């Protein structure tokens, strides 16, 4: 079936979605942006069939089968609700909602609708991540005892660096943690099979004022000069946690770590071996045993079948971030076409899970105590 995809929000990630949608065989039926003019410019640049005057118009258009929501966070819930109500399959960017309540509404709306609803936790789609998951599931790693890592960026290092994410009304009450900590936690749970059950968190707002962000794109800085305004969202977070399978862990999240661009690093220490994955060097999975250290390369000739499936190129021909998006969108569309989504697809339930962890992190930091993350009753519901 020829799918018609439409993309709301044509900034950094909307363009990545557009490419992946095309590669997965969809027609790019249209785009919407912050104004009709910018939608027209983006439609021309991306070769979309049409420019919608608004995202609200896009999500209801009868020609559209799949809606990709790539707008600032505050629009995710209203647009996803409207898209589901109009009978569209939805890919909604993370964070799925500004809080767990909003994410729960979307899980409920998707459940039983017959529609597919996913959140792009795309780091799951690195072949080396799948290899790690396979090793853990097969028992090669042994019982996991420690899960630890970082997700560090530097694009908000200075007071002159700004973005809509900094503004609580657009980005939500958590910035760094909801934005990138959500990716780390999803990855940790995906690879380990554990669930984070309790958190103790400290948040840091190191840059208390930033210059105005009007029109500034993600990962771009104009070096300051705009009007200074106070910042209420965190630049960094340090989180300790426990899991339902007896592991403990720690995590440092930051958008102010100079020189670190997108350093998602995760280590899983098991009774038999340690696995380490570095998103900036995704061609390799480090596997440490007491006697030996091994580098497992992304080579379809040697990876396990679930990992090799995602290795489109032969070993030594590097794959990267965009390939993860391509694989995610291709799997999502395949789920739409066949009616049976891949078990590894990150769904709205996983978006809700991330929102619950984020809410717990905010509460823990505010109340200076350990906070439970609510149980996964919804996890089995929405697919
Ligand atoms: N999954 C990932 O790896 C990943 C990576 C980056 C961003 N994201 C998420 O994607 C979303 C967008 O982030 P970004 O980095 O692309 O931001 P961005 O600022 O580059 O782009 C946002 C886009 O939304 C558009 N927009 C604003 N208001 C709109 C409206 N009312 N209707 C339609 N479009 C509107 C803007 O014109 C802009 O093109 C965020 O939710 C972010 O968390 C996810």
Coordinates of C-alpha atoms and ligand atoms in Angstrom, one line a residue:
X1 CA 0.0 0.0 0.0
X2 CA 1.4 3.4 -0.9
X3 CA 1.5 5.4 2.3
X4 CA 1.0 9.2 2.3
X5 CA 3.1 10.8 5.1
X6 CA 2.9 14.3 6.3
X7 CA 5.3 16.2 8.6
X8 CA 4.4 18.8 11.1
X9 CA 7.5 20.8 12.0
X10 CA 10.3 21.1 9.5
X11 CA 13.3 22.0 11.6
X12 CA 16.2 19.8 12.5
X13 CA 14.4 16.5 13.0
X14 CA 11.4 17.1 10.7
X15 CA 13.9 17.0 7.8
X16 CA 15.4 13.8 9.1
X17 CA 11.8 12.3 9.2
X18 CA 11.2 13.5 5.6
X19 CA 14.2 11.7 4.3
X20 CA 13.4 8.5 6.2
X21 CA 9.7 8.6 5.0
X22 CA 10.8 8.8 1.4
X23 CA 13.4 6.0 1.8
X24 CA 10.7 3.8 3.3
X25 CA 8.6 4.3 0.2
X26 CA 6.1 6.9 1.4
X27 CA 4.8 9.8 -0.6
X28 CA 5.6 13.1 1.1
X29 CA 2.1 14.4 1.0
X30 CA 2.7 17.6 2.8
X31 CA 4.4 19.6 5.5
X32 CA 3.3 22.3 8.0
X33 CA 5.6 24.7 9.9
X34 CA 5.2 27.7 12.2
X35 CA 3.7 29.8 9.4
X36 CA 2.2 29.2 6.0
X37 CA 5.2 31.0 4.4
X38 CA 7.7 28.8 6.2
X39 CA 5.7 25.7 5.3
X40 CA 5.7 26.7 1.6
X41 CA 9.5 27.2 1.7
X42 CA 10.0 23.9 3.4
X43 CA 7.7 22.1 1.0
X44 CA 9.7 23.5 -1.9
X45 CA 13.0 22.5 -0.4
X46 CA 11.9 19.0 0.6
X47 CA 9.8 18.4 -2.5
X48 CA 6.6 17.8 -0.6
X49 CA 3.4 17.6 -2.5
X50 CA 1.8 20.5 -0.6
X51 CA 2.3 23.1 2.1
X52 CA -0.4 23.1 4.8
X53 CA -1.3 26.5 6.3
X54 CA -1.2 24.9 9.8
X55 CA -0.4 21.6 11.5
X56 CA -4.0 21.3 12.6
X57 CA -5.1 21.3 9.0
X58 CA -2.3 18.7 8.2
X59 CA -3.4 16.2 10.8
X60 CA -7.0 16.1 9.5
X61 CA -6.3 15.9 5.8
X62 CA -8.1 13.0 4.2
X63 CA -5.1 12.3 1.9
X64 CA -2.7 11.7 4.8
X65 CA -2.2 8.2 6.3
X66 CA 0.7 8.8 8.7
X67 CA 1.4 12.0 10.6
X68 CA 4.9 12.7 11.9
X69 CA 4.8 15.3 14.7
X70 CA 8.2 17.1 14.8
X71 CA 7.1 20.4 16.4
X72 CA 8.1 21.9 19.8
X73 CA 7.0 19.7 22.7
X74 CA 4.0 21.7 23.8
X75 CA 2.2 20.8 20.5
X76 CA 2.7 17.0 20.8
X77 CA -0.4 16.2 22.8
X78 CA -2.9 18.3 20.9
X79 CA -1.6 17.4 17.5
X80 CA -1.3 13.7 18.3
X81 CA -4.8 13.6 19.8
X82 CA -6.2 15.3 16.7
X83 CA -4.4 13.0 14.4
X84 CA -5.6 9.9 16.1
X85 CA -9.1 11.2 16.2
X86 CA -8.9 11.7 12.5
X87 CA -7.8 8.1 12.0
X88 CA -4.1 8.7 11.3
X89 CA -1.2 6.6 12.3
X90 CA 1.2 8.8 14.3
X91 CA 4.9 9.1 14.9
X92 CA 5.2 11.7 17.7
X93 CA 8.6 13.0 18.7
X94 CA 9.9 12.7 22.2
X95 CA 9.1 13.8 24.8
X96 CA 5.7 12.5 24.0
X97 CA 4.1 15.0 26.3
X98 CA 5.0 17.7 28.9
X99 CA 4.0 15.3 31.7
X100 CA 2.9 11.8 32.4
X101 CA -0.8 12.9 32.4
X102 CA -0.6 14.1 28.9
X103 CA 1.3 11.0 27.7
X104 CA -1.3 8.8 29.4
X105 CA -4.1 10.6 27.5
X106 CA -2.3 9.7 24.2
X107 CA -1.7 6.1 25.2
X108 CA -5.5 5.8 26.0
X109 CA -6.4 7.5 22.7
X110 CA -4.1 5.1 20.7
X111 CA -5.3 2.0 22.6
X112 CA -8.0 0.0 20.8
X113 CA -8.0 2.5 17.9
X114 CA -6.3 0.1 15.5
X115 CA -3.8 2.8 14.7
X116 CA -0.1 2.6 15.1
X117 CA 1.5 5.1 17.4
X118 CA 5.3 5.4 18.0
X119 CA 7.9 7.6 19.6
X120 CA 11.3 7.9 17.9
X121 CA 13.6 6.4 20.5
X122 CA 15.8 5.7 17.6
X123 CA 19.0 4.7 19.4
X124 CA 17.3 1.3 19.7
X125 CA 17.9 0.9 16.0
X126 CA 21.7 0.9 16.1
X127 CA 22.8 -2.7 15.2
X128 CA 25.4 -2.7 18.0
X129 CA 22.7 -1.7 20.5
X130 CA 20.6 -4.7 19.3
X131 CA 23.7 -6.9 19.7
X132 CA 24.0 -5.8 23.3
X133 CA 20.4 -6.5 23.9
X134 CA 20.7 -10.0 22.4
X135 CA 23.8 -10.8 24.6
X136 CA 21.9 -9.7 27.7
X137 CA 18.8 -11.6 26.8
X138 CA 20.8 -14.8 25.9
X139 CA 22.4 -14.6 29.4
X140 CA 26.0 -14.1 28.0
X141 CA 26.4 -10.9 30.0
X142 CA 25.1 -12.5 33.2
X143 CA 22.8 -10.8 35.8
X144 CA 23.1 -7.1 35.4
X145 CA 24.3 -5.3 38.5
X146 CA 25.1 -1.8 37.4
X147 CA 23.7 0.4 34.6
X148 CA 25.5 3.7 34.2
X149 CA 26.4 6.4 31.7
X150 CA 26.0 9.9 30.4
X151 CA 24.2 11.9 27.8
X152 CA 26.2 15.1 27.3
X153 CA 25.9 17.9 24.8
X154 CA 27.3 21.5 24.7
X155 CA 25.0 23.5 22.5
X156 CA 23.5 25.4 25.5
X157 CA 26.8 26.0 27.2
X158 CA 26.7 29.8 27.1
X159 CA 24.2 32.5 28.0
X160 CA 24.0 33.5 24.3
X161 CA 22.8 29.9 23.4
X162 CA 19.1 29.6 23.4
X163 CA 16.2 27.6 21.9
X164 CA 12.5 27.1 22.4
X165 CA 13.4 24.1 24.6
X166 CA 14.6 26.5 27.3
X167 CA 11.1 28.0 27.6
X168 CA 9.1 25.9 30.0
X169 CA 5.8 26.8 28.2
X170 CA 7.1 25.3 24.9
X171 CA 9.5 22.6 26.1
X172 CA 8.0 21.6 29.4
X173 CA 9.1 21.8 33.0
X174 CA 12.1 19.5 32.4
X175 CA 14.5 20.5 29.6
X176 CA 17.8 18.5 29.6
X177 CA 16.3 15.4 31.2
X178 CA 13.1 15.2 29.2
X179 CA 15.0 16.1 26.0
X180 CA 17.9 13.6 26.2
X181 CA 17.7 11.8 29.5
X182 CA 14.5 10.2 28.2
X183 CA 16.6 8.7 25.3
X184 CA 19.1 7.3 27.8
X185 CA 16.5 5.7 30.1
X186 CA 14.7 4.2 27.2
X187 CA 17.9 2.7 25.9
X188 CA 18.9 1.4 29.3
X189 CA 15.5 -0.3 29.8
X190 CA 15.5 -1.6 26.2
X191 CA 18.9 -3.2 26.3
X192 CA 18.8 -4.5 29.9
X193 CA 15.2 -5.6 30.1
X194 CA 15.0 -4.0 33.5
X195 CA 12.6 -1.2 34.6
X196 CA 13.7 1.8 36.5
X197 CA 11.7 1.7 39.7
X198 CA 13.1 4.5 41.9
X199 CA 15.1 7.7 41.3
X200 CA 17.0 10.2 43.3
X201 CA 17.9 13.3 41.3
X202 CA 19.6 16.6 41.5
X203 CA 19.0 19.2 38.8
X204 CA 21.3 22.2 37.9
X205 CA 20.5 25.4 36.1
X206 CA 24.0 26.7 35.6
X207 CA 23.1 29.5 33.2
X208 CA 20.3 31.5 35.0
X209 CA 19.6 33.9 32.1
X210 CA 19.8 33.4 28.4
X211 CA 19.3 35.8 25.4
X212 CA 16.0 35.6 23.5
X213 CA 15.7 32.7 21.1
X214 CA 13.3 34.1 18.5
X215 CA 13.7 32.0 15.3
X216 CA 16.8 30.2 16.5
X217 CA 17.1 26.6 15.3
X218 CA 18.1 23.6 17.4
X219 CA 21.8 23.3 17.9
X220 CA 22.4 26.8 16.6
X221 CA 23.7 29.7 18.6
X222 CA 23.9 33.4 17.6
X223 CA 26.4 34.0 20.4
X224 CA 24.0 36.3 22.3
X225 CA 22.8 39.8 21.8
X226 CA 19.1 39.3 22.3
X227 CA 17.1 40.3 25.3
X228 CA 18.1 38.4 28.4
X229 CA 15.4 36.4 30.2
X230 CA 15.4 34.1 33.3
X231 CA 15.7 30.3 32.8
X232 CA 13.5 28.0 34.8
X233 CA 14.5 24.6 33.2
X234 CA 17.5 22.5 34.0
X235 CA 20.8 22.5 32.1
X236 CA 21.9 19.3 33.7
X237 CA 20.8 16.4 35.9
X238 CA 22.5 13.8 38.0
X239 CA 20.3 10.8 38.7
X240 CA 20.7 7.6 40.8
X241 CA 18.3 4.8 40.2
X242 CA 17.2 1.3 41.1
X243 CA 15.7 -1.3 38.8
X244 CA 13.0 -4.0 39.3
X245 CA 15.7 -6.7 38.7
X246 CA 18.0 -5.6 41.4
X247 CA 20.5 -3.4 39.6
X248 CA 21.5 0.1 40.6
X249 CA 22.6 2.8 38.3
X250 CA 23.7 6.4 37.8
X251 CA 23.3 8.9 35.0
X252 CA 24.7 12.3 34.1
X253 CA 22.7 14.4 31.7
X254 CA 23.9 17.8 30.4
X255 CA 23.5 20.3 27.6
X256 CA 26.4 22.4 29.0
X257 CA 29.4 20.0 28.7
X258 CA 32.0 21.8 26.5
X259 CA 33.2 19.7 23.6
X260 CA 30.6 17.0 24.0
X261 CA 28.2 17.1 21.1
X262 CA 25.9 14.1 21.5
X263 CA 27.8 11.8 23.8
X264 CA 25.3 9.2 24.8
X265 CA 27.3 6.6 26.6
X266 CA 25.9 3.5 28.4
X267 CA 27.6 0.7 30.3
X268 CA 25.9 -2.4 31.6
X269 CA 28.0 -4.4 34.1
X270 CA 26.9 -8.0 34.4
X271 CA 28.2 -11.0 36.4
X272 CA 30.1 -12.3 33.3
X273 CA 30.9 -9.2 31.2
X274 CA 30.5 -5.5 30.8
X275 CA 29.0 -4.0 27.6
X276 CA 29.7 -0.4 26.6
X277 CA 28.1 1.6 23.8
X278 CA 29.1 5.1 22.7
X279 CA 26.6 6.8 20.3
X280 CA 29.4 8.9 18.7
X281 CA 31.2 5.6 17.8
X282 CA 28.3 3.3 17.0
X283 CA 30.2 1.0 14.8
X284 CA 31.6 -0.7 17.9
X285 CA 30.3 -2.4 21.0
X286 CA 32.9 -2.9 23.7
X287 CA 32.7 -6.1 25.6
X288 CA 34.9 -6.5 28.6
X289 CA 35.6 -9.8 30.5
X290 CA 38.1 -10.3 33.2
X291 CA 40.5 -12.1 30.9
X292 CA 39.9 -10.3 27.6
X293 CA 38.5 -7.2 26.0
X294 CA 36.6 -7.6 22.7
X295 CA 35.4 -5.0 20.2
X296 CA 32.3 -6.3 18.5
X297 CA 32.1 -4.6 15.2
X298 CA 28.9 -3.7 13.2
X299 CA 29.4 -6.4 10.6
X300 CA 26.3 -8.2 9.4
X301 CA 28.5 -11.2 8.7
X302 CA 29.2 -11.7 12.4
X303 CA 26.3 -10.1 14.3
X304 CA 23.3 -12.0 15.6
X305 CA 20.3 -12.1 13.2
X306 CA 18.3 -9.3 15.0
X307 CA 21.3 -7.0 14.9
X308 CA 22.4 -8.0 11.4
X309 CA 18.9 -7.1 10.1
X310 CA 19.7 -3.5 10.8
X311 CA 23.2 -3.6 9.4
X312 CA 22.4 -2.4 5.8
X313 CA 26.0 -2.0 4.8
X314 CA 29.0 -4.4 5.0
X315 CA 31.4 -4.1 7.8
X316 CA 33.8 -1.2 7.5
X317 CA 31.3 1.0 5.7
X318 CA 30.0 3.1 8.6
X319 CA 26.4 3.6 9.4
X320 CA 25.1 6.3 11.7
X321 CA 22.3 8.3 13.3
X322 CA 20.3 8.9 10.1
X323 CA 20.3 5.2 9.4
X324 CA 18.7 4.5 12.8
X325 CA 15.9 6.9 11.8
X326 CA 15.5 5.2 8.4
X327 CA 15.3 1.8 10.1
X328 CA 12.8 3.1 12.7
X329 CA 10.5 4.6 10.1
X330 CA 10.8 1.6 7.8
X331 CA 9.8 -0.7 10.6
X332 CA 6.9 1.6 11.6
X333 CA 5.6 1.7 8.1
X334 CA 5.9 -2.0 7.8
X335 CA 3.9 -2.3 11.0
X336 CA 1.2 -0.1 9.4
X337 CA 1.1 -2.1 6.2
X338 CA 1.2 -5.5 7.8
X339 CA -0.9 -4.7 10.9
X340 CA 1.8 -6.3 13.1
X341 CA 4.4 -3.9 14.5
X342 CA 7.9 -5.2 15.4
X343 CA 8.2 -6.0 19.1
X344 CA 11.1 -3.6 19.4
X345 CA 9.1 -0.6 18.1
X346 CA 9.1 2.2 20.7
X347 CA 5.4 2.9 21.2
X348 CA 3.4 5.6 22.9
X349 CA 3.6 3.4 26.0
X350 CA 7.3 3.8 26.0
X351 CA 6.8 7.6 25.6
X352 CA 4.6 7.4 28.7
X353 CA 7.2 5.4 30.5
X354 CA 9.8 8.2 29.8
X355 CA 7.4 10.8 30.9
X356 CA 6.8 8.9 34.2
X357 CA 10.6 8.7 34.8
X358 CA 10.9 12.5 34.0
X359 CA 8.1 13.4 36.4
X360 CA 9.8 11.3 39.1
X361 CA 13.1 13.0 38.5
X362 CA 11.5 16.5 38.8
X363 CA 9.7 15.5 42.0
X364 CA 12.8 13.9 43.5
X365 CA 14.9 17.0 42.8
X366 CA 12.2 19.4 44.1
X367 CA 11.5 17.4 47.3
X368 CA 15.0 16.1 47.8
X369 CA 14.0 12.5 48.3
X370 CA 13.9 9.1 46.5
X371 CA 10.7 8.9 44.3
X372 CA 9.0 5.7 43.0
X373 CA 8.4 5.5 39.2
X374 CA 4.8 4.2 38.7
X375 CA 4.3 0.7 37.5
X376 CA 3.9 -0.3 33.9
X377 CA 0.2 -1.1 33.7
X378 CA -0.1 0.7 30.4
X379 CA 2.9 -0.9 28.8
X380 CA 1.0 -3.8 27.2
X381 CA -1.9 -1.7 26.0
X382 CA -1.0 0.6 23.1
X383 CA 0.9 -0.9 20.1
Ligands
LIG1 N1 14.2 11.5 18.3 C1 15.3 12.3 18.3 O1 16.4 11.8 18.2 C2 15.1 13.8 18.3 C3 16.1 14.6 17.9 C4 15.9 16.0 17.8 C5 14.7 16.5 18.2 N2 13.7 15.7 18.6 C6 12.3 16.2 19.0 O2 11.7 16.8 17.8 C7 11.0 17.9 18.1 C8 11.5 19.1 17.3 O3 12.8 19.3 17.6 P1 13.8 20.0 16.6 O4 15.2 19.9 17.2 O5 13.6 19.6 15.2 O6 13.4 21.6 16.7 P2 13.5 22.7 15.7 O7 13.4 24.0 16.4 O8 14.7 22.5 14.8 O9 12.2 22.5 14.7 C9 10.9 22.7 15.2 C10 10.0 23.0 14.0 O10 8.7 23.2 14.5 C11 8.1 24.2 13.7 N3 6.9 24.7 14.4 C12 6.9 25.6 15.5 N4 5.6 25.8 15.8 C13 4.8 25.1 14.9 C14 3.4 25.0 14.7 N5 2.5 25.6 15.5 N6 3.0 24.2 13.7 C15 3.9 23.5 12.9 N7 5.2 23.6 13.1 C16 5.7 24.4 14.0 C17 9.2 25.2 13.6 O11 9.0 26.1 12.5 C18 10.4 24.3 13.3 O12 10.6 24.1 12.0 C19 11.1 18.1 19.6 O13 10.0 17.6 20.3 C20 12.4 17.4 20.0 O14 12.4 16.9 21.3 C21 13.8 14.3 18.6

